[in-house]
Amino acid sequence: MGLLSDKSPGSRKDDEGRSRRAAKSTLVSRNITVYGRRTSIRLEPEMWDSLQAVARNEKCTIHNLCTLVDLRKDRDTSLTAAIRVFLMLYFRAAATEEGHMLAGHGSFERMKLRARITDEMGEYFNSGRGGASKRDKESESKKIKVA
């Protein structure tokens, strides 16, 4: 289930009565071949779908893509992390302003609607907290004053 998907994720209530996503793993384990050697990796279903889409677009196999990613990744980076970064970079490079407009990007309010944020959940953003620490807000304020 994607963060901004149209499907409603399973949820439960936390100790304060807020709706929370169930703590169930969404990772799917599959066997792939890297350098001709079989290995297993665990990725979210959306990542597997994206990997298959890239393989289709590039007319190659998932195994070839994973070998390519493994060849280019840092030695200290896991293959699954490198695959996630590769997919993000691949689709970011393909993104266009027109595509963003068609997808309805450009408004956090619309993003909250796509993510199906309830009024109760939205109170977090309305409370002034909004995820930024006091230090982050002060730093941003200084940047604005200097500019």
PDB file of C-alpha atoms in Angstrom:
ATOM      1  CA  MET A   1       0.000   0.000   0.000  1.00  0.00           C
ATOM      2  CA  GLY A   2       1.592   3.237  -1.070  1.00  0.00           C
ATOM      3  CA  LEU A   3       1.605   6.382   1.011  1.00  0.00           C
ATOM      4  CA  LEU A   4      -0.454   8.225  -1.568  1.00  0.00           C
ATOM      5  CA  SER A   5      -2.326   5.293  -3.084  1.00  0.00           C
ATOM      6  CA  ASP A   6      -6.062   5.222  -3.617  1.00  0.00           C
ATOM      7  CA  LYS A   7      -6.359   2.085  -1.484  1.00  0.00           C
ATOM      8  CA  SER A   8      -7.137   2.536   2.181  1.00  0.00           C
ATOM      9  CA  PRO A   9      -4.520   0.909   4.434  1.00  0.00           C
ATOM     10  CA  GLY A  10      -5.532  -1.248   7.366  1.00  0.00           C
ATOM     11  CA  SER A  11      -5.436   0.770  10.540  1.00  0.00           C
ATOM     12  CA  ARG A  12      -5.871   0.474  14.281  1.00  0.00           C
ATOM     13  CA  LYS A  13      -6.101   2.924  17.175  1.00  0.00           C
ATOM     14  CA  ASP A  14      -3.107   3.789  19.336  1.00  0.00           C
ATOM     15  CA  ASP A  15      -3.268   4.482  23.087  1.00  0.00           C
ATOM     16  CA  GLU A  16      -4.519   8.016  22.436  1.00  0.00           C
ATOM     17  CA  GLY A  17      -7.260   6.903  20.048  1.00  0.00           C
ATOM     18  CA  ARG A  18      -5.448   8.023  16.902  1.00  0.00           C
ATOM     19  CA  SER A  19      -5.666   5.829  13.840  1.00  0.00           C
ATOM     20  CA  ARG A  20      -2.431   3.976  13.108  1.00  0.00           C
ATOM     21  CA  ARG A  21      -1.360   1.629  10.357  1.00  0.00           C
ATOM     22  CA  ALA A  22      -1.041  -2.015  11.372  1.00  0.00           C
ATOM     23  CA  ALA A  23       2.552  -3.037  12.141  1.00  0.00           C
ATOM     24  CA  LYS A  24       2.517  -5.819   9.538  1.00  0.00           C
ATOM     25  CA  SER A  25       5.507  -6.143   7.222  1.00  0.00           C
ATOM     26  CA  THR A  26       4.765  -5.315   3.621  1.00  0.00           C
ATOM     27  CA  LEU A  27       8.084  -6.620   2.307  1.00  0.00           C
ATOM     28  CA  VAL A  28       7.985  -9.333  -0.338  1.00  0.00           C
ATOM     29  CA  SER A  29      10.942 -11.697  -0.651  1.00  0.00           C
ATOM     30  CA  ARG A  30      11.937 -12.858  -4.140  1.00  0.00           C
ATOM     31  CA  ASN A  31      14.877 -14.652  -5.669  1.00  0.00           C
ATOM     32  CA  ILE A  32      16.986 -12.774  -8.182  1.00  0.00           C
ATOM     33  CA  THR A  33      20.228 -13.544  -9.960  1.00  0.00           C
ATOM     34  CA  VAL A  34      23.165 -11.156  -9.600  1.00  0.00           C
ATOM     35  CA  TYR A  35      26.358 -12.028 -11.532  1.00  0.00           C
ATOM     36  CA  GLY A  36      24.774 -15.407 -12.272  1.00  0.00           C
ATOM     37  CA  ARG A  37      24.400 -16.181  -8.553  1.00  0.00           C
ATOM     38  CA  ARG A  38      20.999 -16.581  -6.974  1.00  0.00           C
ATOM     39  CA  THR A  39      20.174 -14.365  -4.005  1.00  0.00           C
ATOM     40  CA  SER A  40      17.054 -13.256  -2.195  1.00  0.00           C
ATOM     41  CA  ILE A  41      15.979  -9.665  -1.591  1.00  0.00           C
ATOM     42  CA  ARG A  42      13.014  -8.152   0.214  1.00  0.00           C
ATOM     43  CA  LEU A  43      11.258  -5.119  -1.243  1.00  0.00           C
ATOM     44  CA  GLU A  44       7.852  -3.503  -0.949  1.00  0.00           C
ATOM     45  CA  PRO A  45       5.327  -4.618  -3.618  1.00  0.00           C
ATOM     46  CA  GLU A  46       5.460  -1.122  -5.158  1.00  0.00           C
ATOM     47  CA  MET A  47       9.241  -1.439  -5.531  1.00  0.00           C
ATOM     48  CA  TRP A  48       8.865  -4.814  -7.254  1.00  0.00           C
ATOM     49  CA  ASP A  49       6.262  -3.288  -9.593  1.00  0.00           C
ATOM     50  CA  SER A  50       8.603  -0.375 -10.335  1.00  0.00           C
ATOM     51  CA  LEU A  51      11.547  -2.698 -10.946  1.00  0.00           C
ATOM     52  CA  GLN A  52       9.434  -4.694 -13.414  1.00  0.00           C
ATOM     53  CA  ALA A  53       8.324  -1.473 -15.147  1.00  0.00           C
ATOM     54  CA  VAL A  54      11.937  -0.312 -15.555  1.00  0.00           C
ATOM     55  CA  ALA A  55      12.941  -3.731 -16.918  1.00  0.00           C
ATOM     56  CA  ARG A  56      10.088  -3.519 -19.446  1.00  0.00           C
ATOM     57  CA  ASN A  57      11.026   0.057 -20.408  1.00  0.00           C
ATOM     58  CA  GLU A  58      14.701  -0.822 -20.814  1.00  0.00           C
ATOM     59  CA  LYS A  59      14.009  -4.188 -22.499  1.00  0.00           C
ATOM     60  CA  CYS A  60      16.031  -6.226 -20.019  1.00  0.00           C
ATOM     61  CA  THR A  61      15.431  -8.532 -17.076  1.00  0.00           C
ATOM     62  CA  ILE A  62      15.108  -7.657 -13.410  1.00  0.00           C
ATOM     63  CA  HIS A  63      18.239  -9.763 -12.927  1.00  0.00           C
ATOM     64  CA  ASN A  64      20.195  -7.560 -15.346  1.00  0.00           C
ATOM     65  CA  LEU A  65      19.002  -4.411 -13.558  1.00  0.00           C
ATOM     66  CA  CYS A  66      19.952  -5.783 -10.143  1.00  0.00           C
ATOM     67  CA  THR A  67      23.394  -6.782 -11.436  1.00  0.00           C
ATOM     68  CA  LEU A  68      23.845  -3.285 -12.894  1.00  0.00           C
ATOM     69  CA  VAL A  69      22.830  -1.700  -9.579  1.00  0.00           C
ATOM     70  CA  ASP A  70      25.172  -4.026  -7.689  1.00  0.00           C
ATOM     71  CA  LEU A  71      28.063  -3.071  -9.990  1.00  0.00           C
ATOM     72  CA  ARG A  72      27.535   0.650  -9.320  1.00  0.00           C
ATOM     73  CA  LYS A  73      26.637   0.696  -5.612  1.00  0.00           C
ATOM     74  CA  ASP A  74      29.020   1.491  -2.774  1.00  0.00           C
ATOM     75  CA  ARG A  75      30.413  -1.594  -1.078  1.00  0.00           C
ATOM     76  CA  ASP A  76      28.863  -0.554   2.252  1.00  0.00           C
ATOM     77  CA  THR A  77      25.367  -0.107   0.770  1.00  0.00           C
ATOM     78  CA  SER A  78      22.948  -3.028   0.795  1.00  0.00           C
ATOM     79  CA  LEU A  79      21.586  -4.187  -2.549  1.00  0.00           C
ATOM     80  CA  THR A  80      17.993  -3.497  -1.493  1.00  0.00           C
ATOM     81  CA  ALA A  81      18.840   0.075  -0.455  1.00  0.00           C
ATOM     82  CA  ALA A  82      20.730   0.600  -3.722  1.00  0.00           C
ATOM     83  CA  ILE A  83      17.752  -0.712  -5.720  1.00  0.00           C
ATOM     84  CA  ARG A  84      15.386   1.696  -3.947  1.00  0.00           C
ATOM     85  CA  VAL A  85      17.708   4.631  -4.675  1.00  0.00           C
ATOM     86  CA  PHE A  86      18.125   3.497  -8.294  1.00  0.00           C
ATOM     87  CA  LEU A  87      14.342   3.380  -8.769  1.00  0.00           C
ATOM     88  CA  MET A  88      13.853   6.814  -7.225  1.00  0.00           C
ATOM     89  CA  LEU A  89      16.577   8.299  -9.439  1.00  0.00           C
ATOM     90  CA  TYR A  90      15.227   6.546 -12.550  1.00  0.00           C
ATOM     91  CA  PHE A  91      11.709   7.893 -12.116  1.00  0.00           C
ATOM     92  CA  ARG A  92      12.902  11.303 -10.930  1.00  0.00           C
ATOM     93  CA  ALA A  93      14.911  11.632 -14.148  1.00  0.00           C
ATOM     94  CA  ALA A  94      11.779  10.750 -16.137  1.00  0.00           C
ATOM     95  CA  ALA A  95       9.535  13.195 -14.266  1.00  0.00           C
ATOM     96  CA  THR A  96       8.459  16.305 -16.149  1.00  0.00           C
ATOM     97  CA  GLU A  97       6.635  19.452 -15.091  1.00  0.00           C
ATOM     98  CA  GLU A  98       3.713  18.405 -17.289  1.00  0.00           C
ATOM     99  CA  GLY A  99       3.637  15.016 -15.578  1.00  0.00           C
ATOM    100  CA  HIS A 100       3.619  16.656 -12.162  1.00  0.00           C
ATOM    101  CA  MET A 101       0.734  18.901 -13.204  1.00  0.00           C
ATOM    102  CA  LEU A 102      -1.256  15.930 -14.557  1.00  0.00           C
ATOM    103  CA  ALA A 103      -0.624  14.051 -11.296  1.00  0.00           C
ATOM    104  CA  GLY A 104      -1.955  16.995  -9.285  1.00  0.00           C
ATOM    105  CA  HIS A 105       1.369  17.800  -7.647  1.00  0.00           C
ATOM    106  CA  GLY A 106       2.213  21.264  -6.380  1.00  0.00           C
ATOM    107  CA  SER A 107      -0.165  21.556  -3.442  1.00  0.00           C
ATOM    108  CA  PHE A 108       0.365  20.006  -0.020  1.00  0.00           C
ATOM    109  CA  GLU A 109      -3.386  20.314   0.580  1.00  0.00           C
ATOM    110  CA  ARG A 110      -4.091  18.127  -2.485  1.00  0.00           C
ATOM    111  CA  MET A 111      -1.336  15.745  -1.354  1.00  0.00           C
ATOM    112  CA  LYS A 112      -3.093  15.340   2.003  1.00  0.00           C
ATOM    113  CA  LEU A 113      -6.336  14.583   0.141  1.00  0.00           C
ATOM    114  CA  ARG A 114      -4.614  11.932  -2.002  1.00  0.00           C
ATOM    115  CA  ALA A 115      -3.111  10.438   1.168  1.00  0.00           C
ATOM    116  CA  ARG A 116      -6.615  10.410   2.697  1.00  0.00           C
ATOM    117  CA  ILE A 117      -5.598  12.397   5.767  1.00  0.00           C
ATOM    118  CA  THR A 118      -8.633  12.681   8.036  1.00  0.00           C
ATOM    119  CA  ASP A 119      -9.504  15.896   9.867  1.00  0.00           C
ATOM    120  CA  GLU A 120      -8.302  14.233  13.070  1.00  0.00           C
ATOM    121  CA  MET A 121      -4.955  13.353  11.480  1.00  0.00           C
ATOM    122  CA  GLY A 122      -4.760  16.796   9.897  1.00  0.00           C
ATOM    123  CA  GLU A 123      -4.742  18.445  13.329  1.00  0.00           C
ATOM    124  CA  TYR A 124      -1.013  17.688  13.446  1.00  0.00           C
ATOM    125  CA  PHE A 125      -0.423  20.022  10.507  1.00  0.00           C
ATOM    126  CA  ASN A 126      -2.823  22.662  11.836  1.00  0.00           C
ATOM    127  CA  SER A 127      -1.204  22.690  15.291  1.00  0.00           C
ATOM    128  CA  GLY A 128       1.844  24.537  13.999  1.00  0.00           C
ATOM    129  CA  ARG A 129       4.074  21.505  14.564  1.00  0.00           C
ATOM    130  CA  GLY A 130       3.944  20.308  10.971  1.00  0.00           C
ATOM    131  CA  GLY A 131       7.033  18.141  11.380  1.00  0.00           C
ATOM    132  CA  ALA A 132       9.592  20.936  11.590  1.00  0.00           C
ATOM    133  CA  SER A 133      11.538  21.439  14.782  1.00  0.00           C
ATOM    134  CA  LYS A 134      11.895  24.875  16.364  1.00  0.00           C
ATOM    135  CA  ARG A 135      15.519  24.925  15.170  1.00  0.00           C
ATOM    136  CA  ASP A 136      14.438  24.124  11.587  1.00  0.00           C
ATOM    137  CA  LYS A 137      11.894  26.949  11.651  1.00  0.00           C
ATOM    138  CA  GLU A 138      14.450  29.412  13.076  1.00  0.00           C
ATOM    139  CA  SER A 139      16.972  28.379  10.427  1.00  0.00           C
ATOM    140  CA  GLU A 140      14.382  28.868   7.678  1.00  0.00           C
ATOM    141  CA  SER A 141      13.453  32.252   9.154  1.00  0.00           C
ATOM    142  CA  LYS A 142      17.108  33.362   9.044  1.00  0.00           C
ATOM    143  CA  LYS A 143      17.398  32.298   5.397  1.00  0.00           C
ATOM    144  CA  ILE A 144      14.363  34.382   4.512  1.00  0.00           C
ATOM    145  CA  LYS A 145      15.692  37.469   6.338  1.00  0.00           C
ATOM    146  CA  VAL A 146      19.069  37.221   4.588  1.00  0.00           C
ATOM    147  CA  ALA A 147      17.555  36.816   1.142  1.00  0.00           C
TER     148      ALA A 147
END
